[in-house]
Amino acid sequence: VRITAKADNETLADEMIAGVEGQIRERVGRYIFGIEDEQIESVLIELLVSNGLTLATSETGIGNPISSRILSVADGGKVLASHQTQNELSEIRNILGISNELPIRELAERVAEFVTKTNQTNAGIAVVSRPDVGEDHADAEGGTAIAVYTPHKQRSRVYGFGGQGETAQNWTSTWAMSMLWQMLTEQ
């Protein structure tokens, strides 16, 4: 969100911006992770490092946008204990011994918990994407499921699109990292 103002001078514009910013923070402050040029991956890594926490990720059918963004931050390697990338949905189902009947959201939830516990980390993020789903798909099964797990809580979401496009990868990785940030700041 960008707040701008047009005024007779800079001081008046800054006052106008501060008033609007105050209203926004009052309504949605718990979702605001940074200001100016701060990126979610940097803010998340800073939170993990400052609390001595580690993370494991599993990205299936989407490439590796989450682990790539985390590792692009200076201290990302300190907190990302494990990152797994599978090309096919069947690979992750085989690793966990889970049938094809399990809905994609529940699969992502189980994978997030599995990577957290297996790697003895404080949190896990799992993305499971059906590559056969196009950007315009929106049925109940969905195309991409994201789950974020900590020992205290778990959250998940299903999008109605596959994970191969750049937009899908950006939305998916941003939602996952921001959800973990929010879960950790609520504890």
PDB file of C-alpha atoms in Angstrom:
ATOM      1  CA  VAL A   1       0.000   0.000   0.000  1.00  0.00           C
ATOM      2  CA  ARG A   2       1.373   3.365  -0.924  1.00  0.00           C
ATOM      3  CA  ILE A   3       0.094   6.515   0.781  1.00  0.00           C
ATOM      4  CA  THR A   4       0.641   9.815  -0.984  1.00  0.00           C
ATOM      5  CA  ALA A   5      -0.663  13.309  -0.455  1.00  0.00           C
ATOM      6  CA  LYS A   6      -0.748  16.535  -2.396  1.00  0.00           C
ATOM      7  CA  ALA A   7      -0.419  19.674  -0.294  1.00  0.00           C
ATOM      8  CA  ASP A   8       0.987  23.199  -0.370  1.00  0.00           C
ATOM      9  CA  ASN A   9       4.137  22.073   1.452  1.00  0.00           C
ATOM     10  CA  GLU A  10       5.968  18.932   2.552  1.00  0.00           C
ATOM     11  CA  THR A  11       5.111  19.337   6.245  1.00  0.00           C
ATOM     12  CA  LEU A  12       1.391  19.462   5.519  1.00  0.00           C
ATOM     13  CA  ALA A  13       1.656  16.469   3.171  1.00  0.00           C
ATOM     14  CA  ASP A  14       3.523  14.492   5.867  1.00  0.00           C
ATOM     15  CA  GLU A  15       0.780  15.325   8.392  1.00  0.00           C
ATOM     16  CA  MET A  16      -1.896  14.168   5.956  1.00  0.00           C
ATOM     17  CA  ILE A  17      -0.014  10.936   5.295  1.00  0.00           C
ATOM     18  CA  ALA A  18       0.473  10.317   9.033  1.00  0.00           C
ATOM     19  CA  GLY A  19      -3.285  10.685   9.605  1.00  0.00           C
ATOM     20  CA  VAL A  20      -4.167   8.163   6.918  1.00  0.00           C
ATOM     21  CA  GLU A  21      -1.405   5.814   8.054  1.00  0.00           C
ATOM     22  CA  GLY A  22      -2.801   5.937  11.595  1.00  0.00           C
ATOM     23  CA  GLN A  23      -6.263   4.964  10.336  1.00  0.00           C
ATOM     24  CA  ILE A  24      -4.858   2.087   8.294  1.00  0.00           C
ATOM     25  CA  ARG A  25      -2.752   0.805  11.192  1.00  0.00           C
ATOM     26  CA  GLU A  26      -5.793   0.992  13.475  1.00  0.00           C
ATOM     27  CA  ARG A  27      -7.781  -1.245  11.122  1.00  0.00           C
ATOM     28  CA  VAL A  28      -5.185  -3.698   9.780  1.00  0.00           C
ATOM     29  CA  GLY A  29      -2.055  -3.131  11.869  1.00  0.00           C
ATOM     30  CA  ARG A  30      -1.557  -6.796  12.708  1.00  0.00           C
ATOM     31  CA  TYR A  31      -1.016  -7.527   8.996  1.00  0.00           C
ATOM     32  CA  ILE A  32       1.625  -4.838   8.446  1.00  0.00           C
ATOM     33  CA  PHE A  33       5.089  -6.363   8.441  1.00  0.00           C
ATOM     34  CA  GLY A  34       7.141  -3.403   7.276  1.00  0.00           C
ATOM     35  CA  ILE A  35       7.403   0.027   5.716  1.00  0.00           C
ATOM     36  CA  GLU A  36       9.245   1.619   2.823  1.00  0.00           C
ATOM     37  CA  ASP A  37      11.278  -1.012   0.922  1.00  0.00           C
ATOM     38  CA  GLU A  38      11.067  -3.854   3.465  1.00  0.00           C
ATOM     39  CA  GLN A  39      10.302  -7.213   1.870  1.00  0.00           C
ATOM     40  CA  ILE A  40       8.493 -10.055   3.658  1.00  0.00           C
ATOM     41  CA  GLU A  41      11.446 -12.421   3.275  1.00  0.00           C
ATOM     42  CA  SER A  42      13.814  -9.979   5.023  1.00  0.00           C
ATOM     43  CA  VAL A  43      11.382  -9.253   7.833  1.00  0.00           C
ATOM     44  CA  LEU A  44      10.662 -12.959   8.351  1.00  0.00           C
ATOM     45  CA  ILE A  45      14.359 -13.882   8.402  1.00  0.00           C
ATOM     46  CA  GLU A  46      15.066 -11.105  10.915  1.00  0.00           C
ATOM     47  CA  LEU A  47      12.279 -12.418  13.165  1.00  0.00           C
ATOM     48  CA  LEU A  48      13.506 -16.013  12.904  1.00  0.00           C
ATOM     49  CA  VAL A  49      17.158 -15.082  13.557  1.00  0.00           C
ATOM     50  CA  SER A  50      16.349 -12.803  16.504  1.00  0.00           C
ATOM     51  CA  ASN A  51      14.343 -15.595  18.148  1.00  0.00           C
ATOM     52  CA  GLY A  52      16.773 -18.408  17.306  1.00  0.00           C
ATOM     53  CA  LEU A  53      14.171 -20.221  15.192  1.00  0.00           C
ATOM     54  CA  THR A  54      14.622 -22.458  12.168  1.00  0.00           C
ATOM     55  CA  LEU A  55      12.459 -23.344   9.192  1.00  0.00           C
ATOM     56  CA  ALA A  56      11.986 -26.223   6.756  1.00  0.00           C
ATOM     57  CA  THR A  57      10.174 -25.972   3.428  1.00  0.00           C
ATOM     58  CA  SER A  58       8.723 -28.389   0.915  1.00  0.00           C
ATOM     59  CA  GLU A  59       7.703 -27.087  -2.502  1.00  0.00           C
ATOM     60  CA  THR A  60       5.943 -29.504  -4.842  1.00  0.00           C
ATOM     61  CA  GLY A  61       4.926 -28.688  -8.403  1.00  0.00           C
ATOM     62  CA  ILE A  62       5.829 -25.017  -8.122  1.00  0.00           C
ATOM     63  CA  GLY A  63       9.611 -24.843  -8.351  1.00  0.00           C
ATOM     64  CA  ASN A  64      11.284 -23.260  -5.336  1.00  0.00           C
ATOM     65  CA  PRO A  65      10.070 -19.663  -4.952  1.00  0.00           C
ATOM     66  CA  ILE A  66       9.917 -19.735  -1.142  1.00  0.00           C
ATOM     67  CA  SER A  67      13.358 -21.195  -0.502  1.00  0.00           C
ATOM     68  CA  SER A  68      14.854 -18.996  -3.239  1.00  0.00           C
ATOM     69  CA  ARG A  69      13.456 -15.847  -1.672  1.00  0.00           C
ATOM     70  CA  ILE A  70      14.613 -16.906   1.802  1.00  0.00           C
ATOM     71  CA  LEU A  71      18.100 -17.791   0.612  1.00  0.00           C
ATOM     72  CA  SER A  72      18.363 -14.454  -1.207  1.00  0.00           C
ATOM     73  CA  VAL A  73      18.444 -12.714   2.202  1.00  0.00           C
ATOM     74  CA  ALA A  74      21.823 -12.470   3.932  1.00  0.00           C
ATOM     75  CA  ASP A  75      20.888 -14.615   6.970  1.00  0.00           C
ATOM     76  CA  GLY A  76      18.481 -16.897   5.095  1.00  0.00           C
ATOM     77  CA  GLY A  77      20.888 -19.819   5.200  1.00  0.00           C
ATOM     78  CA  LYS A  78      21.050 -19.560   8.993  1.00  0.00           C
ATOM     79  CA  VAL A  79      17.340 -20.266   9.427  1.00  0.00           C
ATOM     80  CA  LEU A  80      16.453 -22.482   6.459  1.00  0.00           C
ATOM     81  CA  ALA A  81      17.469 -25.867   7.824  1.00  0.00           C
ATOM     82  CA  SER A  82      15.978 -27.858   4.962  1.00  0.00           C
ATOM     83  CA  HIS A  83      14.301 -27.169   1.652  1.00  0.00           C
ATOM     84  CA  GLN A  84      12.902 -29.894  -0.522  1.00  0.00           C
ATOM     85  CA  THR A  85      11.633 -29.494  -4.048  1.00  0.00           C
ATOM     86  CA  GLN A  86       9.576 -32.131  -5.805  1.00  0.00           C
ATOM     87  CA  ASN A  87       8.400 -31.857  -9.382  1.00  0.00           C
ATOM     88  CA  GLU A  88       5.430 -34.189  -9.144  1.00  0.00           C
ATOM     89  CA  LEU A  89       2.557 -34.439  -6.683  1.00  0.00           C
ATOM     90  CA  SER A  90       3.002 -38.232  -6.694  1.00  0.00           C
ATOM     91  CA  GLU A  91       6.535 -37.814  -5.272  1.00  0.00           C
ATOM     92  CA  ILE A  92       5.324 -36.184  -2.056  1.00  0.00           C
ATOM     93  CA  ARG A  93       2.426 -38.617  -1.747  1.00  0.00           C
ATOM     94  CA  ASN A  94       4.915 -41.522  -2.031  1.00  0.00           C
ATOM     95  CA  ILE A  95       7.319 -40.019   0.523  1.00  0.00           C
ATOM     96  CA  LEU A  96       4.515 -39.768   3.080  1.00  0.00           C
ATOM     97  CA  GLY A  97       2.640 -42.898   2.003  1.00  0.00           C
ATOM     98  CA  ILE A  98      -0.556 -40.929   1.404  1.00  0.00           C
ATOM     99  CA  SER A  99      -3.279 -41.983  -1.017  1.00  0.00           C
ATOM    100  CA  ASN A 100      -4.454 -39.957  -3.991  1.00  0.00           C
ATOM    101  CA  GLU A 101      -7.852 -39.469  -2.315  1.00  0.00           C
ATOM    102  CA  LEU A 102      -6.550 -37.085   0.357  1.00  0.00           C
ATOM    103  CA  PRO A 103      -7.548 -33.519  -0.592  1.00  0.00           C
ATOM    104  CA  ILE A 104      -4.667 -31.262  -1.602  1.00  0.00           C
ATOM    105  CA  ARG A 105      -5.152 -28.941   1.404  1.00  0.00           C
ATOM    106  CA  GLU A 106      -4.856 -31.796   3.903  1.00  0.00           C
ATOM    107  CA  LEU A 107      -1.846 -33.102   2.007  1.00  0.00           C
ATOM    108  CA  ALA A 108      -0.108 -29.722   2.335  1.00  0.00           C
ATOM    109  CA  GLU A 109      -0.939 -29.618   6.050  1.00  0.00           C
ATOM    110  CA  ARG A 110       0.580 -33.053   6.603  1.00  0.00           C
ATOM    111  CA  VAL A 111       3.676 -32.159   4.594  1.00  0.00           C
ATOM    112  CA  ALA A 112       4.230 -28.936   6.587  1.00  0.00           C
ATOM    113  CA  GLU A 113       4.028 -30.846   9.851  1.00  0.00           C
ATOM    114  CA  PHE A 114       6.218 -33.657   8.474  1.00  0.00           C
ATOM    115  CA  VAL A 115       9.060 -31.368   7.320  1.00  0.00           C
ATOM    116  CA  THR A 116       8.975 -29.502  10.628  1.00  0.00           C
ATOM    117  CA  LYS A 117       9.187 -32.605  12.765  1.00  0.00           C
ATOM    118  CA  THR A 118      11.571 -34.551  10.503  1.00  0.00           C
ATOM    119  CA  ASN A 119      14.057 -31.683  10.373  1.00  0.00           C
ATOM    120  CA  GLN A 120      13.497 -30.689  14.015  1.00  0.00           C
ATOM    121  CA  THR A 121      12.751 -27.093  13.092  1.00  0.00           C
ATOM    122  CA  ASN A 122      10.432 -24.578  14.729  1.00  0.00           C
ATOM    123  CA  ALA A 123       8.267 -24.121  11.640  1.00  0.00           C
ATOM    124  CA  GLY A 124       7.476 -25.639   8.294  1.00  0.00           C
ATOM    125  CA  ILE A 125       5.991 -24.379   5.058  1.00  0.00           C
ATOM    126  CA  ALA A 126       4.590 -26.721   2.428  1.00  0.00           C
ATOM    127  CA  VAL A 127       3.258 -25.910  -1.019  1.00  0.00           C
ATOM    128  CA  VAL A 128       1.556 -28.577  -3.077  1.00  0.00           C
ATOM    129  CA  SER A 129       0.540 -27.550  -6.573  1.00  0.00           C
ATOM    130  CA  ARG A 130      -1.293 -29.486  -9.237  1.00  0.00           C
ATOM    131  CA  PRO A 131       0.528 -28.684 -12.484  1.00  0.00           C
ATOM    132  CA  ASP A 132      -2.502 -29.657 -14.577  1.00  0.00           C
ATOM    133  CA  VAL A 133      -4.499 -26.698 -13.239  1.00  0.00           C
ATOM    134  CA  GLY A 134      -4.549 -23.463 -15.220  1.00  0.00           C
ATOM    135  CA  GLU A 135      -4.755 -19.909 -13.912  1.00  0.00           C
ATOM    136  CA  ASP A 136      -8.535 -19.837 -14.461  1.00  0.00           C
ATOM    137  CA  HIS A 137      -9.312 -22.980 -12.422  1.00  0.00           C
ATOM    138  CA  ALA A 138     -11.393 -22.497  -9.280  1.00  0.00           C
ATOM    139  CA  ASP A 139     -13.028 -25.726  -8.101  1.00  0.00           C
ATOM    140  CA  ALA A 140     -13.161 -26.949  -4.501  1.00  0.00           C
ATOM    141  CA  GLU A 141     -10.023 -29.086  -4.889  1.00  0.00           C
ATOM    142  CA  GLY A 142      -8.037 -26.098  -6.059  1.00  0.00           C
ATOM    143  CA  GLY A 143      -4.749 -26.025  -7.828  1.00  0.00           C
ATOM    144  CA  THR A 144      -2.279 -24.950  -5.147  1.00  0.00           C
ATOM    145  CA  ALA A 145      -2.418 -25.614  -1.418  1.00  0.00           C
ATOM    146  CA  ILE A 146      -0.192 -23.847   1.087  1.00  0.00           C
ATOM    147  CA  ALA A 147       0.228 -24.886   4.713  1.00  0.00           C
ATOM    148  CA  VAL A 148       2.260 -23.272   7.467  1.00  0.00           C
ATOM    149  CA  TYR A 149       2.950 -25.270  10.612  1.00  0.00           C
ATOM    150  CA  THR A 150       4.382 -24.501  14.027  1.00  0.00           C
ATOM    151  CA  PRO A 151       3.980 -26.699  17.123  1.00  0.00           C
ATOM    152  CA  HIS A 152       1.428 -24.139  18.387  1.00  0.00           C
ATOM    153  CA  LYS A 153      -0.792 -23.731  15.315  1.00  0.00           C
ATOM    154  CA  GLN A 154      -1.303 -24.491  11.676  1.00  0.00           C
ATOM    155  CA  ARG A 155      -2.908 -22.513   8.881  1.00  0.00           C
ATOM    156  CA  SER A 156      -3.567 -23.402   5.286  1.00  0.00           C
ATOM    157  CA  ARG A 157      -5.099 -22.016   2.148  1.00  0.00           C
ATOM    158  CA  VAL A 158      -6.045 -23.314  -1.284  1.00  0.00           C
ATOM    159  CA  TYR A 159      -5.805 -21.238  -4.436  1.00  0.00           C
ATOM    160  CA  GLY A 160      -7.669 -22.151  -7.614  1.00  0.00           C
ATOM    161  CA  PHE A 161      -4.605 -21.927  -9.851  1.00  0.00           C
ATOM    162  CA  GLY A 162      -1.578 -24.042 -10.659  1.00  0.00           C
ATOM    163  CA  GLY A 163       1.853 -22.979  -9.473  1.00  0.00           C
ATOM    164  CA  GLN A 164       3.911 -22.727 -12.638  1.00  0.00           C
ATOM    165  CA  GLY A 165       3.370 -19.074 -13.537  1.00  0.00           C
ATOM    166  CA  GLU A 166       5.422 -16.224 -12.094  1.00  0.00           C
ATOM    167  CA  THR A 167       2.338 -14.581 -10.573  1.00  0.00           C
ATOM    168  CA  ALA A 168       1.306 -17.840  -8.894  1.00  0.00           C
ATOM    169  CA  GLN A 169       4.795 -18.328  -7.488  1.00  0.00           C
ATOM    170  CA  ASN A 170       4.880 -14.763  -6.151  1.00  0.00           C
ATOM    171  CA  TRP A 171       1.431 -14.971  -4.509  1.00  0.00           C
ATOM    172  CA  THR A 172       2.139 -18.387  -3.062  1.00  0.00           C
ATOM    173  CA  SER A 173       5.517 -17.513  -1.570  1.00  0.00           C
ATOM    174  CA  THR A 174       4.318 -14.143  -0.254  1.00  0.00           C
ATOM    175  CA  TRP A 175       1.243 -15.654   1.416  1.00  0.00           C
ATOM    176  CA  ALA A 176       3.271 -18.470   2.995  1.00  0.00           C
ATOM    177  CA  MET A 177       5.992 -16.215   4.393  1.00  0.00           C
ATOM    178  CA  SER A 178       3.557 -13.561   5.612  1.00  0.00           C
ATOM    179  CA  MET A 179       1.406 -16.205   7.293  1.00  0.00           C
ATOM    180  CA  LEU A 180       4.422 -17.630   9.130  1.00  0.00           C
ATOM    181  CA  TRP A 181       5.449 -14.108  10.155  1.00  0.00           C
ATOM    182  CA  GLN A 182       1.952 -13.442  11.476  1.00  0.00           C
ATOM    183  CA  MET A 183       1.758 -16.760  13.346  1.00  0.00           C
ATOM    184  CA  LEU A 184       5.106 -16.126  15.026  1.00  0.00           C
ATOM    185  CA  THR A 185       4.234 -12.571  16.038  1.00  0.00           C
ATOM    186  CA  GLU A 186       0.925 -13.748  17.565  1.00  0.00           C
ATOM    187  CA  GLN A 187       2.583 -16.271  19.899  1.00  0.00           C
TER     188      GLN A 187
END
